[in-house]
PDB file of C-alpha atoms in Angstrom:
ATOM      1  CA  PHE T 347       0.000   0.000   0.000  1.00 72.00           C
ATOM      2  CA  LYS T 348       2.836   2.385   0.873  1.00 75.00           C
ATOM      3  CA  LEU T 349       4.441   1.837  -2.544  1.00 78.00           C
ATOM      4  CA  LYS T 350       1.136   2.552  -4.285  1.00 77.00           C
ATOM      5  CA  LEU T 351       0.659   5.661  -2.176  1.00 81.00           C
ATOM      6  CA  ASP T 352       4.164   6.898  -3.046  1.00 85.00           C
ATOM      7  CA  GLU T 353       3.458   6.296  -6.758  1.00 86.00           C
ATOM      8  CA  PHE T 354       0.153   8.179  -6.437  1.00 87.00           C
ATOM      9  CA  ALA T 355       1.871  11.130  -4.726  1.00 88.00           C
ATOM     10  CA  SER T 356       4.567  11.273  -7.398  1.00 88.00           C
ATOM     11  CA  SER T 357       2.022  11.136 -10.216  1.00 88.00           C
ATOM     12  CA  GLN T 358      -0.149  13.828  -8.631  1.00 90.00           C
ATOM     13  CA  ASN T 359       2.810  16.114  -7.888  1.00 89.00           C
ATOM     14  CA  SER T 360       3.787  15.900 -11.561  1.00 90.00           C
ATOM     15  CA  HIS T 361       0.185  16.743 -12.550  1.00 91.00           C
ATOM     16  CA  PHE T 362       0.190  19.761 -10.216  1.00 94.00           C
ATOM     17  CA  LYS T 363       3.579  20.928 -11.551  1.00 94.00           C
ATOM     18  CA  ASP T 364       1.907  21.043 -14.987  1.00 93.00           C
ATOM     19  CA  GLY T 365      -0.315  23.795 -13.558  1.00 93.00           C
ATOM     20  CA  PHE T 366      -3.383  21.875 -12.428  1.00 95.00           C
ATOM     21  CA  SER T 367      -5.064  22.454  -9.094  1.00 94.00           C
ATOM     22  CA  VAL T 368      -7.946  20.659  -7.434  1.00 96.00           C
ATOM     23  CA  SER T 369     -11.119  22.720  -7.728  1.00 95.00           C
ATOM     24  CA  LYS T 370     -13.695  20.349  -6.226  1.00 95.00           C
ATOM     25  CA  CYS T 371     -13.905  16.874  -4.730  1.00 96.00           C
ATOM     26  CA  GLU T 372     -16.991  14.645  -4.606  1.00 96.00           C
ATOM     27  CA  MET T 373     -18.913  17.178  -6.724  1.00 95.00           C
ATOM     28  CA  ASN T 374     -22.648  16.434  -6.932  1.00 96.00           C
ATOM     29  CA  ILE T 375     -24.288  17.835 -10.060  1.00 94.00           C
ATOM     30  CA  GLU T 376     -27.972  17.823 -10.954  1.00 94.00           C
ATOM     31  CA  THR T 377     -29.243  19.350 -14.165  1.00 91.00           C
ATOM     32  CA  GLU T 378     -31.366  18.603 -17.204  1.00 87.00           C
ATOM     33  CA  PHE T 379     -30.346  17.471 -20.664  1.00 84.00           C
ATOM     34  CA  ASP T 380     -32.793  17.275 -23.566  1.00 82.00           C
ATOM     35  CA  GLY T 381     -35.735  17.245 -21.172  1.00 82.00           C
ATOM     36  CA  ILE T 382     -34.254  14.487 -19.009  1.00 81.00           C
ATOM     37  CA  PRO T 383     -33.132  15.178 -15.424  1.00 88.00           C
ATOM     38  CA  ILE T 384     -29.592  13.887 -14.927  1.00 88.00           C
ATOM     39  CA  LYS T 385     -27.322  13.782 -11.912  1.00 92.00           C
ATOM     40  CA  GLY T 386     -23.983  12.397 -10.915  1.00 94.00           C
ATOM     41  CA  LYS T 387     -21.085  12.649  -8.504  1.00 96.00           C
ATOM     42  CA  ILE T 388     -17.676  13.470  -9.957  1.00 96.00           C
ATOM     43  CA  ASP T 389     -14.770  12.327  -7.773  1.00 96.00           C
ATOM     44  CA  ARG T 390     -12.534  15.308  -8.543  1.00 96.00           C
ATOM     45  CA  VAL T 391     -12.431  18.396 -10.759  1.00 97.00           C
ATOM     46  CA  ASP T 392      -9.013  19.794 -11.664  1.00 96.00           C
ATOM     47  CA  ILE T 393      -8.484  23.115 -13.429  1.00 96.00           C
ATOM     48  CA  ASN T 394      -5.545  24.594 -15.326  1.00 96.00           C
ATOM     49  CA  GLY T 395      -6.715  27.857 -16.905  1.00 93.00           C
ATOM     50  CA  ASP T 396      -9.456  26.874 -19.376  1.00 93.00           C
ATOM     51  CA  ASP T 397      -8.472  23.202 -19.200  1.00 95.00           C
ATOM     52  CA  ILE T 398     -10.967  21.354 -16.954  1.00 97.00           C
ATOM     53  CA  TRP T 399     -10.469  17.692 -16.053  1.00 96.00           C
ATOM     54  CA  LEU T 400     -13.246  15.576 -14.555  1.00 96.00           C
ATOM     55  CA  ILE T 401     -11.521  12.724 -12.747  1.00 95.00           C
ATOM     56  CA  ASP T 402     -13.003   9.405 -11.705  1.00 95.00           C
ATOM     57  CA  TYR T 403     -10.843   7.188  -9.492  1.00 92.00           C
ATOM     58  CA  LYS T 404     -10.599   3.483 -10.280  1.00 90.00           C
ATOM     59  CA  SER T 405      -9.047   0.862  -8.018  1.00 85.00           C
ATOM     60  CA  GLY T 406      -8.472  -1.445 -11.002  1.00 81.00           C
ATOM     61  CA  LYS T 407      -8.205  -1.050 -14.746  1.00 80.00           C
ATOM     62  CA  ALA T 408     -10.488   1.500 -16.373  1.00 80.00           C
ATOM     63  CA  ASP T 409     -12.901   0.365 -19.095  1.00 83.00           C
ATOM     64  CA  LYS T 410     -12.003   2.465 -22.131  1.00 78.00           C
ATOM     65  CA  LYS T 411     -15.392   1.679 -23.737  1.00 84.00           C
ATOM     66  CA  SER T 412     -17.305   3.033 -20.750  1.00 89.00           C
ATOM     67  CA  LEU T 413     -19.747   5.904 -21.262  1.00 91.00           C
ATOM     68  CA  GLN T 414     -19.183   7.143 -17.695  1.00 93.00           C
ATOM     69  CA  LEU T 415     -16.700   9.892 -18.605  1.00 94.00           C
ATOM     70  CA  ALA T 416     -18.833  11.041 -21.536  1.00 93.00           C
ATOM     71  CA  PHE T 417     -21.769  11.249 -19.111  1.00 93.00           C
ATOM     72  CA  TYR T 418     -19.723  13.394 -16.708  1.00 94.00           C
ATOM     73  CA  GLU T 419     -18.623  15.641 -19.579  1.00 94.00           C
ATOM     74  CA  LEU T 420     -22.241  16.065 -20.720  1.00 92.00           C
ATOM     75  CA  LEU T 421     -23.408  16.651 -17.146  1.00 93.00           C
ATOM     76  CA  TYR T 422     -20.767  19.316 -16.516  1.00 95.00           C
ATOM     77  CA  GLN T 423     -21.381  21.021 -19.866  1.00 93.00           C
ATOM     78  CA  ALA T 424     -25.169  21.057 -19.377  1.00 91.00           C
ATOM     79  CA  LYS T 425     -24.824  22.534 -15.878  1.00 93.00           C
ATOM     80  CA  PHE T 426     -22.015  25.070 -16.346  1.00 94.00           C
ATOM     81  CA  ASP T 427     -21.972  25.673 -20.127  1.00 93.00           C
ATOM     82  CA  LYS T 428     -18.242  24.857 -20.155  1.00 94.00           C
ATOM     83  CA  THR T 429     -16.384  22.093 -21.937  1.00 93.00           C
ATOM     84  CA  ALA T 430     -14.495  19.637 -19.737  1.00 95.00           C
ATOM     85  CA  LYS T 431     -12.612  16.427 -20.445  1.00 95.00           C
ATOM     86  CA  GLY T 432     -13.126  13.270 -18.406  1.00 94.00           C
ATOM     87  CA  TYR T 433     -10.288  11.063 -17.198  1.00 94.00           C
ATOM     88  CA  PHE T 434     -10.075   7.881 -15.215  1.00 93.00           C
ATOM     89  CA  TYR T 435      -7.289   7.740 -12.659  1.00 92.00           C
ATOM     90  CA  SER T 436      -6.339   4.130 -12.083  1.00 87.00           C
ATOM     91  CA  PHE T 437      -4.606   3.297  -8.811  1.00 84.00           C
ATOM     92  CA  ASP T 438      -3.605   0.046 -10.467  1.00 83.00           C
ATOM     93  CA  ASP T 439      -1.191   1.747 -12.894  1.00 83.00           C
ATOM     94  CA  ASN T 440      -1.149   5.315 -11.490  1.00 84.00           C
ATOM     95  CA  GLN T 441      -2.134   6.940 -14.763  1.00 85.00           C
ATOM     96  CA  PHE T 442      -4.769   9.212 -16.175  1.00 89.00           C
ATOM     97  CA  THR T 443      -6.588   7.634 -19.118  1.00 87.00           C
ATOM     98  CA  ASN T 444      -9.587   8.784 -21.074  1.00 87.00           C
ATOM     99  CA  SER T 445     -12.404   6.853 -22.646  1.00 83.00           C
ATOM    100  CA  LYS T 446     -12.852   6.088 -26.328  1.00 82.00           C
ATOM    101  CA  ALA T 447     -16.538   6.985 -25.986  1.00 83.00           C
ATOM    102  CA  ASP T 448     -17.425  10.648 -26.398  1.00 85.00           C
ATOM    103  CA  ILE T 449     -20.513  12.804 -25.857  1.00 86.00           C
ATOM    104  CA  ASP T 450     -21.766  12.073 -29.396  1.00 88.00           C
ATOM    105  CA  LYS T 451     -21.755   8.327 -28.663  1.00 89.00           C
ATOM    106  CA  LEU T 452     -23.540   8.939 -25.351  1.00 88.00           C
ATOM    107  CA  ILE T 453     -26.230  11.047 -27.055  1.00 87.00           C
ATOM    108  CA  GLU T 454     -26.681   8.272 -29.627  1.00 89.00           C
ATOM    109  CA  VAL T 455     -27.240   5.740 -26.826  1.00 88.00           C
ATOM    110  CA  LEU T 456     -29.617   8.106 -24.998  1.00 85.00           C
ATOM    111  CA  ASP T 457     -31.645   8.575 -28.190  1.00 85.00           C
ATOM    112  CA  GLU T 458     -31.885   4.781 -28.557  1.00 86.00           C
ATOM    113  CA  LEU T 459     -33.077   4.475 -24.959  1.00 83.00           C
ATOM    114  CA  LYS T 460     -35.691   7.204 -25.480  1.00 82.00           C
ATOM    115  CA  GLU T 461     -36.951   5.377 -28.568  1.00 82.00           C
ATOM    116  CA  ILE T 462     -37.201   2.107 -26.651  1.00 82.00           C
ATOM    117  CA  ASN T 463     -38.961   3.913 -23.797  1.00 76.00           C
ATOM    118  CA  ASN T 464     -41.654   5.163 -26.206  1.00 74.00           C
ATOM    119  CA  THR T 465     -42.205   1.720 -27.740  1.00 73.00           C
ATOM    120  CA  GLN T 466     -45.241  -0.288 -26.696  1.00 74.00           C
ATOM    121  CA  ILE T 467     -44.236  -3.758 -25.562  1.00 69.00           C
ATOM    122  CA  SER T 468     -46.842  -6.468 -25.842  1.00 70.00           C
ATOM    123  CA  PHE T 469     -46.743  -9.292 -23.368  1.00 65.00           C
ATOM    124  CA  THR T 470     -48.464 -12.588 -23.873  1.00 71.00           C
ATOM    125  CA  GLN T 471     -49.453 -14.559 -20.860  1.00 70.00           C
ATOM    126  CA  ASN T 472     -48.834 -18.283 -20.693  1.00 72.00           C
ATOM    127  CA  THR T 473     -50.687 -19.409 -17.598  1.00 75.00           C
ATOM    128  CA  LYS T 474     -49.082 -22.844 -17.765  1.00 79.00           C
ATOM    129  CA  TYR T 475     -46.037 -21.547 -15.842  1.00 77.00           C
ATOM    130  CA  CYS T 476     -47.620 -19.068 -13.403  1.00 78.00           C
ATOM    131  CA  ASP T 477     -46.634 -21.090 -10.344  1.00 78.00           C
ATOM    132  CA  ILE T 478     -42.921 -20.823 -11.088  1.00 81.00           C
ATOM    133  CA  CYS T 479     -42.880 -17.445 -12.814  1.00 80.00           C
ATOM    134  CA  PRO T 480     -40.757 -14.849 -10.933  1.00 78.00           C
ATOM    135  CA  TYR T 481     -42.930 -12.048 -12.381  1.00 75.00           C
ATOM    136  CA  LYS T 482     -46.336 -13.278 -11.241  1.00 73.00           C
ATOM    137  CA  SER T 483     -46.657 -10.405  -8.756  1.00 74.00           C
ATOM    138  CA  LEU T 484     -46.271  -7.896 -11.592  1.00 73.00           C
ATOM    139  CA  CYS T 485     -49.238  -9.242 -13.552  1.00 73.00           C
ATOM    140  CA  LEU T 486     -51.140  -9.843 -10.305  1.00 63.00           C
ATOM    141  CA  ARG T 487     -51.717 -13.436 -11.376  1.00 60.00           C
ATOM    142  CA  GLY T 488     -50.297 -14.591  -8.064  1.00 51.00           C
ATOM    143  CA  LEU T 489     -53.061 -12.746  -6.198  1.00 58.00           C
ATOM    144  CA  ARG T 490     -55.884 -14.570  -7.955  1.00 53.00           C
TER     145      ARG T 490
END
């Protein structure tokens, strides 16, 4: 643990020497995007002039396909009307990494979810399996 902590301190000191400073920690943000209320908690916000980093700590490897950083970027931009870049900070390798997914990909996924949400789903009921069905309380069949 001590070795990891020393590596973290060295990495962060280098980051701060580049001109960054910690602006906020555990920053809760609630806002609205495209008519949808969104909220999140960003682990740390670092600022260097106009350069804003939204940092999410990871104890293991960061998933570079994750939409989490894009969500934080969208959340921050919607709330403060400022562009920021999201980074994972992995304690596993003591590095900042960003995601391959961007806001455009996130918006594409959100649009798909909105389309699915507005789609009528028809359910057919097969009463042969009601006794073992884990959803019987949803259709109220179990109360009959």
